[in-house]
mmCIF file of C-alpha atoms and ligand atoms in Angstrom:
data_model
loop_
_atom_site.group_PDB
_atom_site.id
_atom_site.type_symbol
_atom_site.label_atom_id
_atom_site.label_comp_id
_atom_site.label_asym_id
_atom_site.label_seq_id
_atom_site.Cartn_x
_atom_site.Cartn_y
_atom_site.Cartn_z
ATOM 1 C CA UNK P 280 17.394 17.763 11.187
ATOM 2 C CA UNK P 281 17.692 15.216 8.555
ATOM 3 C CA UNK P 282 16.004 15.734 5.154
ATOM 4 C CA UNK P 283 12.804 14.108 4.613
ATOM 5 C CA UNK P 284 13.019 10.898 2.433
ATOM 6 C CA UNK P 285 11.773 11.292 -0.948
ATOM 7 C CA UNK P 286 9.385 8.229 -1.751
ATOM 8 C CA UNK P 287 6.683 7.688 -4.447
ATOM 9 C CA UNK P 288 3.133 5.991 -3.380
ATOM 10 C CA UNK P 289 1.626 3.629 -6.033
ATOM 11 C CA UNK P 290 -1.919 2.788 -4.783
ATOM 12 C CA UNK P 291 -5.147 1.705 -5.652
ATOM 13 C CA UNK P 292 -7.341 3.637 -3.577
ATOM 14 C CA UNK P 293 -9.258 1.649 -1.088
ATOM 15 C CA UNK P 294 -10.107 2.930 2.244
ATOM 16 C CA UNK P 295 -7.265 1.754 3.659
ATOM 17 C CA UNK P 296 -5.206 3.047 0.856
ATOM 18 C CA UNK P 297 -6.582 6.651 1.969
ATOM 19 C CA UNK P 298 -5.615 6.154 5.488
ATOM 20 C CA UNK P 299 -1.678 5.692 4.237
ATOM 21 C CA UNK P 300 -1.645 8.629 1.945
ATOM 22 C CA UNK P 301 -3.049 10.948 4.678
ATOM 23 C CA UNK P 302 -0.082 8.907 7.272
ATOM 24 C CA UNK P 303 1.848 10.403 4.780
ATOM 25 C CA UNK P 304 0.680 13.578 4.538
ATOM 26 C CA UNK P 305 0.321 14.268 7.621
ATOM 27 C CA UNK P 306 4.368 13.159 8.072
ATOM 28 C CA UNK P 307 5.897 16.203 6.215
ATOM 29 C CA UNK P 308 8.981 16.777 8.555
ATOM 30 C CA UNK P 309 9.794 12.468 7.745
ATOM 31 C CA UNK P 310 8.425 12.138 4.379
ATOM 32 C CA UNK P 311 8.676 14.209 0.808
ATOM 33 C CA UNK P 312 5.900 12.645 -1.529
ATOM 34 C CA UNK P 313 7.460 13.066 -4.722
ATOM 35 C CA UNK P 314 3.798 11.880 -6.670
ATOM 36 C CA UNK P 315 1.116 9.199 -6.161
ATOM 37 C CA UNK P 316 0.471 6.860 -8.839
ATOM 38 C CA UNK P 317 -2.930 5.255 -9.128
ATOM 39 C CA UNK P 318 -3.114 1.095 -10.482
ATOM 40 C CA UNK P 319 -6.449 -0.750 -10.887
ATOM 41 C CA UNK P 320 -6.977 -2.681 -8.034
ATOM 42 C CA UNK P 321 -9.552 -2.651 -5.573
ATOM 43 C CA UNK P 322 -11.696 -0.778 -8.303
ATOM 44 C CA UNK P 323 -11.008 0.120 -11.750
ATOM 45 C CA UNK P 324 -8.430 3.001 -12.639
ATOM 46 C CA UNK P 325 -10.636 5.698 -13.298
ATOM 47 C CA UNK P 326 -11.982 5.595 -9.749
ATOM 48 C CA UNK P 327 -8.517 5.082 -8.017
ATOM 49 C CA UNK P 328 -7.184 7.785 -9.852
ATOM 50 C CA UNK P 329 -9.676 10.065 -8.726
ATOM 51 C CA UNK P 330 -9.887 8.526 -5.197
ATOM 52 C CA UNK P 331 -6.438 9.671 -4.668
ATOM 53 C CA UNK P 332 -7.540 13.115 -6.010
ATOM 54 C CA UNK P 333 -9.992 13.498 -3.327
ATOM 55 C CA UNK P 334 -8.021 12.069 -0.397
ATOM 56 C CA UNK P 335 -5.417 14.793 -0.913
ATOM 57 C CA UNK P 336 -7.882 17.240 -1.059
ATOM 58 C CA UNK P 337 -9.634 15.866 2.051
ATOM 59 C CA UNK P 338 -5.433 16.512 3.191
ATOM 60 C CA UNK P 339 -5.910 20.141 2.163
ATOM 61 C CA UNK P 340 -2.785 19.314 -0.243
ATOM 62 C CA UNK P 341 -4.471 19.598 -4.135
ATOM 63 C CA UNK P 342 -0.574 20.486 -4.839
ATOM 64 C CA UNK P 343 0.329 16.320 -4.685
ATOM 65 C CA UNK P 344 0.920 15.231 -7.916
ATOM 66 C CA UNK P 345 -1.573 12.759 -8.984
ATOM 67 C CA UNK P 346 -0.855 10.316 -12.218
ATOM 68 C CA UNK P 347 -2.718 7.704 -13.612
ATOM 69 C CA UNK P 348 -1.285 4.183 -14.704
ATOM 70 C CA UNK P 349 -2.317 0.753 -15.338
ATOM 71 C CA UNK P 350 -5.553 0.113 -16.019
ATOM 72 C CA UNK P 351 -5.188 -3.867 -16.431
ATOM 73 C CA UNK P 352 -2.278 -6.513 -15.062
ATOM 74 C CA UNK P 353 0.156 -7.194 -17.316
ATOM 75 C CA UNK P 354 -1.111 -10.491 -18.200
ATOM 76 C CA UNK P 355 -4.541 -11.500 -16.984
ATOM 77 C CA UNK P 356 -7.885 -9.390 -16.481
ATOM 78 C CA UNK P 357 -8.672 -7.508 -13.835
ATOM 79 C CA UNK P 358 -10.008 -8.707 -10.699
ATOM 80 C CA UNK P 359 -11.736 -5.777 -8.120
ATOM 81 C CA UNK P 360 -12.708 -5.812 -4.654
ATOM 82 C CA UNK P 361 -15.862 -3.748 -4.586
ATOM 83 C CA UNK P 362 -17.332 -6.745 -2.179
ATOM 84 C CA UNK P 363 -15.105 -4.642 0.550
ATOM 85 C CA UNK P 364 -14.489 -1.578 -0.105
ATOM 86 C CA UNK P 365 -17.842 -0.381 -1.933
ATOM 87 C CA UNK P 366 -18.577 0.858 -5.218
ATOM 88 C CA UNK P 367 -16.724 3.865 -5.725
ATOM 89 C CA UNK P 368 -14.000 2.237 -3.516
ATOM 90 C CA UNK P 369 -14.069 4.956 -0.577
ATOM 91 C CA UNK P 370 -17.616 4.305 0.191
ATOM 92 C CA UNK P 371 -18.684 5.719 3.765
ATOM 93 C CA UNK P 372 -18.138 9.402 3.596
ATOM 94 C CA UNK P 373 -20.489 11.469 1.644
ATOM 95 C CA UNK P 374 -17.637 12.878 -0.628
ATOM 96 C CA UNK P 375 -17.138 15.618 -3.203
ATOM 97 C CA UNK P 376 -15.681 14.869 -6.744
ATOM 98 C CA UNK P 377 -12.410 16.147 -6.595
ATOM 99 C CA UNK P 378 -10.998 19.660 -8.296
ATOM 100 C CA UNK P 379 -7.890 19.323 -8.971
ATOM 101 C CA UNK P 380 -6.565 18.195 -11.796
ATOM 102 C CA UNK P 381 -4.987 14.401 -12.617
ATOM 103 C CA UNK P 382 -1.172 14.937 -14.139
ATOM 104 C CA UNK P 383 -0.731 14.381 -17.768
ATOM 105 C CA UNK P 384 1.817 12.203 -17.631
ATOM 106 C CA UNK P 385 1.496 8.321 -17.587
ATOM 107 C CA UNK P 386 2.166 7.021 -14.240
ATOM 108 C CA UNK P 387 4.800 4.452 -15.048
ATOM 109 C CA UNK P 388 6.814 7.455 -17.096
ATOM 110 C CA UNK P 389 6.510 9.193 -14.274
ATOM 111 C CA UNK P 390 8.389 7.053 -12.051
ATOM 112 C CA UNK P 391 11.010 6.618 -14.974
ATOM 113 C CA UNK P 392 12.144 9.855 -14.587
ATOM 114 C CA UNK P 393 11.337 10.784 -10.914
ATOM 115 C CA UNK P 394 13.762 7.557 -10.080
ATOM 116 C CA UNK P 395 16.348 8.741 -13.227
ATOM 117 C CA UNK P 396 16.572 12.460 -12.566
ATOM 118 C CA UNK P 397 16.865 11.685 -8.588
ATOM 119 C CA UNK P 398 19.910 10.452 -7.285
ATOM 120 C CA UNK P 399 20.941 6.779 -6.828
ATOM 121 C CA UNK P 400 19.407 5.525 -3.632
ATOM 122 C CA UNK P 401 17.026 8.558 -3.147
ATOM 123 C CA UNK P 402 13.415 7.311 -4.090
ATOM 124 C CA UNK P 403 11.414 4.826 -2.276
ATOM 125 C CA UNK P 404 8.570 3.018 -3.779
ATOM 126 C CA UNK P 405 5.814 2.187 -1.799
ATOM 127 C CA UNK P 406 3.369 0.267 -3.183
ATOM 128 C CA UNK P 407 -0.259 -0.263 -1.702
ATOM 129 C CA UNK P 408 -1.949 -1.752 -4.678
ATOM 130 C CA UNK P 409 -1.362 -4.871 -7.627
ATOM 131 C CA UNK P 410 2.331 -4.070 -8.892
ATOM 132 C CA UNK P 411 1.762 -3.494 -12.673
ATOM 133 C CA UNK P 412 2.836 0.321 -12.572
ATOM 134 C CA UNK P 413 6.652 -1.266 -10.917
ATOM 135 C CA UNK P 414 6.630 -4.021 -13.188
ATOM 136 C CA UNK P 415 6.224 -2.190 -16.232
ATOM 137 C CA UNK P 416 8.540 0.978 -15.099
ATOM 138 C CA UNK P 417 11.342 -1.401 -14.677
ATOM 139 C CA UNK P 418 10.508 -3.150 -17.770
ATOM 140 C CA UNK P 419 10.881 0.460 -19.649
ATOM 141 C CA UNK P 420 13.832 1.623 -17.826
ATOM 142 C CA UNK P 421 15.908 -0.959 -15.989
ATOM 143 C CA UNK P 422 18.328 1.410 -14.869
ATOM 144 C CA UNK P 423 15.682 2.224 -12.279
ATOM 145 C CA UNK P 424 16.041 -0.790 -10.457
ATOM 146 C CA UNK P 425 19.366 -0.334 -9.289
ATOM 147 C CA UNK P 426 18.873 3.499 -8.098
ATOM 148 C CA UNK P 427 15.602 2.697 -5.937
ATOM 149 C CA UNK P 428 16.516 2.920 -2.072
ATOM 150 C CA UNK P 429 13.904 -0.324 -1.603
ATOM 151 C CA UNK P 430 10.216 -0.807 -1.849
ATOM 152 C CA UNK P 431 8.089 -1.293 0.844
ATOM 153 C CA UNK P 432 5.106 -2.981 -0.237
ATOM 154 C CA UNK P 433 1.805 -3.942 1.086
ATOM 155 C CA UNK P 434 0.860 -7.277 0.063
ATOM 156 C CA UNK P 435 1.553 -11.255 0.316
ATOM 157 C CA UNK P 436 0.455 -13.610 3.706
ATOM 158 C CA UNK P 437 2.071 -16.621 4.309
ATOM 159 C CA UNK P 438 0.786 -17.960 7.927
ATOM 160 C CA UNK P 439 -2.393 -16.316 8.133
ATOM 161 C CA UNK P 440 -2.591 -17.693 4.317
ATOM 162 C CA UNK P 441 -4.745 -15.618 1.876
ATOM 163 C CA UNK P 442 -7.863 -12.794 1.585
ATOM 164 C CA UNK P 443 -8.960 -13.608 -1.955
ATOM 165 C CA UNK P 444 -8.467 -17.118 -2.444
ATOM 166 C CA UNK P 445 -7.076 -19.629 0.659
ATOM 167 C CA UNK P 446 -4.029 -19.110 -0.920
ATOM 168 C CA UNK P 447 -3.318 -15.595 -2.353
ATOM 169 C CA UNK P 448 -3.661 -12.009 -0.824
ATOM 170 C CA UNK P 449 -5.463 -9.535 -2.934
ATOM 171 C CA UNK P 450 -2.458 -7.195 -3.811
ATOM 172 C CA UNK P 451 -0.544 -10.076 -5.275
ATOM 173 C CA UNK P 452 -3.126 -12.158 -6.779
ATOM 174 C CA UNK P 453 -4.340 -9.389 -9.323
ATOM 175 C CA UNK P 454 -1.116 -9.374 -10.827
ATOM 176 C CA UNK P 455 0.959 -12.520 -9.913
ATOM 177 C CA UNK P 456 3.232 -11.651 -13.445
ATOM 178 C CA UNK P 457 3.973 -8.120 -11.827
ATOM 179 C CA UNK P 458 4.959 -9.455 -8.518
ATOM 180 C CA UNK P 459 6.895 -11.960 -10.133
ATOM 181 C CA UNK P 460 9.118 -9.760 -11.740
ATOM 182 C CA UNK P 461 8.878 -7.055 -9.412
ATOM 183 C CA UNK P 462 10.818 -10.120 -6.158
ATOM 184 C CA UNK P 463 13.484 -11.170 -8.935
ATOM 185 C CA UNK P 464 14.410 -7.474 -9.869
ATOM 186 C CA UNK P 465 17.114 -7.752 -6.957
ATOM 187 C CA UNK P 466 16.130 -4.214 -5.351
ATOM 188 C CA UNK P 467 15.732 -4.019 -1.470
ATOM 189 C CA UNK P 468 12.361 -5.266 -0.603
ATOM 190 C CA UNK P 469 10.310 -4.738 2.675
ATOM 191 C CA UNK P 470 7.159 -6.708 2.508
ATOM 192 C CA UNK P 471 3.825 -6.035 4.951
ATOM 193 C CA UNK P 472 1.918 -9.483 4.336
ATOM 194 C CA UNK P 473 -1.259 -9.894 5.838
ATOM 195 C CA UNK P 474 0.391 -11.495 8.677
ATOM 196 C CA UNK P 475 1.188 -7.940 10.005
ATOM 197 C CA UNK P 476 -1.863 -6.479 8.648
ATOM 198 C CA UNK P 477 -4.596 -8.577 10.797
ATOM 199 C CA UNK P 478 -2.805 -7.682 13.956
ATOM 200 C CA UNK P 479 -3.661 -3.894 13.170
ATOM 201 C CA UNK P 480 -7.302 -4.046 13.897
ATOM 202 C CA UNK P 481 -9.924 -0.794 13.973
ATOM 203 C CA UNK P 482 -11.180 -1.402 17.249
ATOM 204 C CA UNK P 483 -14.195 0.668 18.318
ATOM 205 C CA UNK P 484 -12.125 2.861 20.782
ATOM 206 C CA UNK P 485 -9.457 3.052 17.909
ATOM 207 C CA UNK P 486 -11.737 4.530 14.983
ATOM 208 C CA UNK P 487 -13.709 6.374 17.805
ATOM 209 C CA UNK P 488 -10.235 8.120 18.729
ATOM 210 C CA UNK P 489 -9.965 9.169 15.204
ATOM 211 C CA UNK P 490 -13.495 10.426 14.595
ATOM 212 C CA UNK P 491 -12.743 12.973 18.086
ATOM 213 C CA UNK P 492 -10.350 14.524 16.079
ATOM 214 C CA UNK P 493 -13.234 16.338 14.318
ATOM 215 C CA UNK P 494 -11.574 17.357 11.254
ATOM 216 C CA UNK P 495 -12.784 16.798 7.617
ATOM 217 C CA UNK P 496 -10.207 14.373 7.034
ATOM 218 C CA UNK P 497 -10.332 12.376 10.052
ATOM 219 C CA UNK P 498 -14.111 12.666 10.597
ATOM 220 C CA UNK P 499 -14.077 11.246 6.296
ATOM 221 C CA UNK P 500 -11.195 8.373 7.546
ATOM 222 C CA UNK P 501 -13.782 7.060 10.717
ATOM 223 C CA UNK P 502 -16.040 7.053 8.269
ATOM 224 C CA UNK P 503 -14.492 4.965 5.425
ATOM 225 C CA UNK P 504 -12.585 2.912 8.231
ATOM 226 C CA UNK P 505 -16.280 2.534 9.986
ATOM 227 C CA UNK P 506 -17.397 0.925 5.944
ATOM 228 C CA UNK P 507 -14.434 -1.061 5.473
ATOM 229 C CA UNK P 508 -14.529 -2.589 8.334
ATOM 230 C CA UNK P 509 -17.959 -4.336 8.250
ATOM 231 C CA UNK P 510 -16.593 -7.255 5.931
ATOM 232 C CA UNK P 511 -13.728 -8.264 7.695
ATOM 233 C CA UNK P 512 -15.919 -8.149 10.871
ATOM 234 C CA UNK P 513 -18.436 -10.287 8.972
ATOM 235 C CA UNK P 514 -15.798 -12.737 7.836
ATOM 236 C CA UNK P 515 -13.303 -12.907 10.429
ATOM 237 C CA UNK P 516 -15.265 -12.736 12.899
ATOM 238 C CA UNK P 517 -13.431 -9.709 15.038
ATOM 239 C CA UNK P 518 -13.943 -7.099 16.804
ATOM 240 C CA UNK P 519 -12.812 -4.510 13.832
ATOM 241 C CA UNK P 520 -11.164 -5.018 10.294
ATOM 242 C CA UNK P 521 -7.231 -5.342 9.570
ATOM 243 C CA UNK P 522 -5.791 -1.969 8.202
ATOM 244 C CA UNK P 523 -3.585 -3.020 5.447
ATOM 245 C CA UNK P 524 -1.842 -0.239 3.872
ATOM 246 C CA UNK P 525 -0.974 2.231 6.643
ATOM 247 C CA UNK P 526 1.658 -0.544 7.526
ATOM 248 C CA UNK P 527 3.738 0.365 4.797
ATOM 249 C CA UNK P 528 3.817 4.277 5.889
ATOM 250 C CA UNK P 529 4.112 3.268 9.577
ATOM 251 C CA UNK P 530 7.186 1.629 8.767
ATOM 252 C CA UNK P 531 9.355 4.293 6.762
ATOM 253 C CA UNK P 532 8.404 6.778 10.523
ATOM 254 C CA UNK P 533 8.944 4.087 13.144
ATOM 255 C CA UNK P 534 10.623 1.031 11.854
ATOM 256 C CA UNK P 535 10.849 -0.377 15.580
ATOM 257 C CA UNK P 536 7.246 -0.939 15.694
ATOM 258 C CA UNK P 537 8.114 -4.123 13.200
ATOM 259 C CA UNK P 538 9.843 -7.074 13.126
ATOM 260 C CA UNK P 539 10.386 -9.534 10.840
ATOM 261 C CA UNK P 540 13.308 -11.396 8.860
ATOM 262 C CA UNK P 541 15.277 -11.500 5.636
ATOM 263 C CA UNK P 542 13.897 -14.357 3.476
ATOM 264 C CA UNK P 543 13.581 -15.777 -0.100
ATOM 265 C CA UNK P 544 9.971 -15.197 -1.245
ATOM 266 C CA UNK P 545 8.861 -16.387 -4.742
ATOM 267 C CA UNK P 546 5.364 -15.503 -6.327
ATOM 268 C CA UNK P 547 3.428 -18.794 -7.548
ATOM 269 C CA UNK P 548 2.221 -17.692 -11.668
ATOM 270 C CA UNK P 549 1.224 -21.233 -12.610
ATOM 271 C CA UNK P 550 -1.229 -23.350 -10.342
ATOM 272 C CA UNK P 551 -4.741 -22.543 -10.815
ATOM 273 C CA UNK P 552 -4.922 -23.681 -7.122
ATOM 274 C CA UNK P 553 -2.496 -21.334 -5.142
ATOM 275 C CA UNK P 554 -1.761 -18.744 -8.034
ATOM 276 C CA UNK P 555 -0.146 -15.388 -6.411
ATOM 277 C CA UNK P 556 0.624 -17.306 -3.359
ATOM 278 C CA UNK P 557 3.342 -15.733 -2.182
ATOM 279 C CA UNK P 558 5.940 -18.614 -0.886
ATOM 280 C CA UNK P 559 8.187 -17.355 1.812
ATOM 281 C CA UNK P 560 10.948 -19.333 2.664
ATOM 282 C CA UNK P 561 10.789 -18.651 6.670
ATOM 283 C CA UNK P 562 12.726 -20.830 7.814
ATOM 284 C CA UNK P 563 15.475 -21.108 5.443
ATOM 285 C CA UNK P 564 15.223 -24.337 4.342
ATOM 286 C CA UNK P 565 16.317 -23.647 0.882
ATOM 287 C CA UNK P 566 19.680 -21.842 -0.981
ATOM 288 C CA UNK P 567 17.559 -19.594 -2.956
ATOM 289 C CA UNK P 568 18.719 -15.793 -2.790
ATOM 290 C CA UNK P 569 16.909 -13.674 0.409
ATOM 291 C CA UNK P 570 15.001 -10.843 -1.796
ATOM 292 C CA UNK P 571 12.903 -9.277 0.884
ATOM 293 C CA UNK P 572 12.700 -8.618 4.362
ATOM 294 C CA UNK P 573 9.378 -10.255 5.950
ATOM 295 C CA UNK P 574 7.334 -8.561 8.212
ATOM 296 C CA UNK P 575 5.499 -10.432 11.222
ATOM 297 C CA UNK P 576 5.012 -8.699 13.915
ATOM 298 C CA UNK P 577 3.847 -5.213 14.832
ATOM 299 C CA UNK P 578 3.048 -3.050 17.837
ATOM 300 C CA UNK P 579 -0.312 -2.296 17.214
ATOM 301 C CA UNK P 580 -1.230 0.395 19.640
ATOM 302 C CA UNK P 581 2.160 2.266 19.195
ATOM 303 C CA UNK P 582 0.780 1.624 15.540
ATOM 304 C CA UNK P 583 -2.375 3.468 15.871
ATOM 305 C CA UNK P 584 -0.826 5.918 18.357
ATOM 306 C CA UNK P 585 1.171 7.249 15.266
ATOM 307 C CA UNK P 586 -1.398 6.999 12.922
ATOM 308 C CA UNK P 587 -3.910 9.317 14.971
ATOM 309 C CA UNK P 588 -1.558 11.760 15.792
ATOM 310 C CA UNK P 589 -0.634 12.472 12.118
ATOM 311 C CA UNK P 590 -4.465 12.592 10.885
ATOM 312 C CA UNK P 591 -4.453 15.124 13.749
ATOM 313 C CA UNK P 592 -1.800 17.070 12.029
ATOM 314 C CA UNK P 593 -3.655 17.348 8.285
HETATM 315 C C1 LIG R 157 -4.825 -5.208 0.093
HETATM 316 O O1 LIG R 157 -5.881 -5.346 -0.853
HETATM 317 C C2 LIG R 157 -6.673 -4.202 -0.889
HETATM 318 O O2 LIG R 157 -8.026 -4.571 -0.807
HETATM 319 C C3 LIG R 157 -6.233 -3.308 0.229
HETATM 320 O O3 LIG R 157 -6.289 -1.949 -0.172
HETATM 321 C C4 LIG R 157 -4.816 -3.749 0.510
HETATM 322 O O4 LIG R 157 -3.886 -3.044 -0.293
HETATM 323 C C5 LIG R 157 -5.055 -6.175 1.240
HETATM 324 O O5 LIG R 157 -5.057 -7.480 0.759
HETATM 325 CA CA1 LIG R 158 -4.507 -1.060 -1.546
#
């Protein structure tokens, strides 16, 4: 049996944030989560941080290590998303406020050493949120670029285009800087743009599957998911709501159920227009270095086949 791969989630929690961390969770024999570190993102830091809190005790794991981080982008204010995913940023479930307690340590530290006191090539990153907390750990230690396995990140679109402005997904747009550097570090990069993420949608039968479960934690998930969903619906016009973050998870267990391709991918920082577009070089038609392997495509019932058998497991 081979060891479970160590791996680090930065997040922002977001409903759809919750549903990865309890993927992962419920993924012990695949997956060691080392810590999660909470960003500002979707809502402010105070609530992400403690929105991770109560998702792994929702897991029935208080043990996780929980650390706080960023509470702004490197370089611009912060822009939220309460408009989807409610106020506290897990709205739908009546929920508890969690009991146990948020680490000491600051987030970005945190991943200093986890990535400098693990071996080269041990620790994933995956990232499910803005990228400050990445951006400013390899700014502090740049040795810890070249010891990361990869990340695999949540964020980006290219031909399904943008969620917060026509041009720019959410994850990116909040901290264009971050993602900047984060592309031009040179470490292995798998990216889940929304052009994977819209194909993953929570079909009635899909969250209903989930609900039947009848635990805590999946009866809290149907319920969030059931929340969440109601914007997309409202603004794309489908029959459920794209299920971002899970995607990243879903890859590190079954990598088959994706495809994509190595390209170039550069983060636009400038243009009031397109800023935190994220401008993938598809089809090759420049030189400039390949830095990330683009997801497109994804099989989205053997998707949501995996993802209800591990809330099944929490
Ligand atoms: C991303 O933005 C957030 O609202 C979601 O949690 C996801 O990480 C999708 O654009
Ligand atoms: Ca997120």
């Amino acid at each position: 049996m081979p060891q479970p791969r160590k791996i680090i989630i930065d997040t922002d929690p977001g409903q759809d944030d919750a549903a990865a961390i309890m993927l992962a969770l419920g993924s012990p024999e695949e997956l060691d989560l080392l810590g999660i570190t909470t960003v500002a993102g979707n809502v402010p830091l105070q609530l992400t941080q403690r929105n991770a809190r109560i998702v792994c005790e929702l897991s029935n794991r208080p043990d996780v290590k929980v650390f706080a981080g960023a509470d702004r982008p490197v370089a611009r204010p912060l822009v939220t998303a309460e408009h989807v995913h409610g106020k506290t940023g897990l709205d739908g479930p009546v929920l508890e406020e969690p009991r146990m307690a948020l680490q000491a340590q600051h987030a970005v530290d945190f991943i200093v050493e986890c990535v400098m006191t693990h071996e080269p090539g041990e620790v994933t990153l995956c990232t499910l949120g803005p990228l400050t907390n990445i951006a400013l750990a390899f700014e502090k230690e740049p040795r810890i670029v070249a010891r990361l396995h990869e990340i695999v990140m949540m964020g980006g679109g290219f031909f399904e285009g943008g969620n917060i402005t026509p041009a720019a997904e959410f994850n990116i747009f909040v901290d264009p800087e971050a993602a900047d550097r984060v592309l031009r570090a040179g470490v292995p990069i798998v990216m889940m743009p929304l052009d994977v993420t819209h194909k993953v949608l929570t079909l009635r039968r899909r969250v209903e599957r989930i609900k039947a479960i009848g635990s805590r934690a999946a009866v809290a998930m149907a319920e969030m998911l059931e929340f969440f969903e109601r914007f997309d619906i409202e603004k794309y016009g489908s029959d459920g709501g794209p299920l971002h973050d899970p995607t990243v998870v879903a890859y590190l267990l079954k990598p088959e159920l994706f495809s994509g391709r190595d390209c170039n991918v550069e983060i636009e920082v400038a243009s009031s227009l397109t800023v935190g577009m994220t401008v993938v070089d598809w089809w090759h038609v420049t030189d400039r270095k390949r830095n990330a392997r683009v997801m497109r495509d994804i099989d989205a019932e053997g998707f949501f086949e995996l993802l209800t058998e591990r809330l099944a497991r929490l």
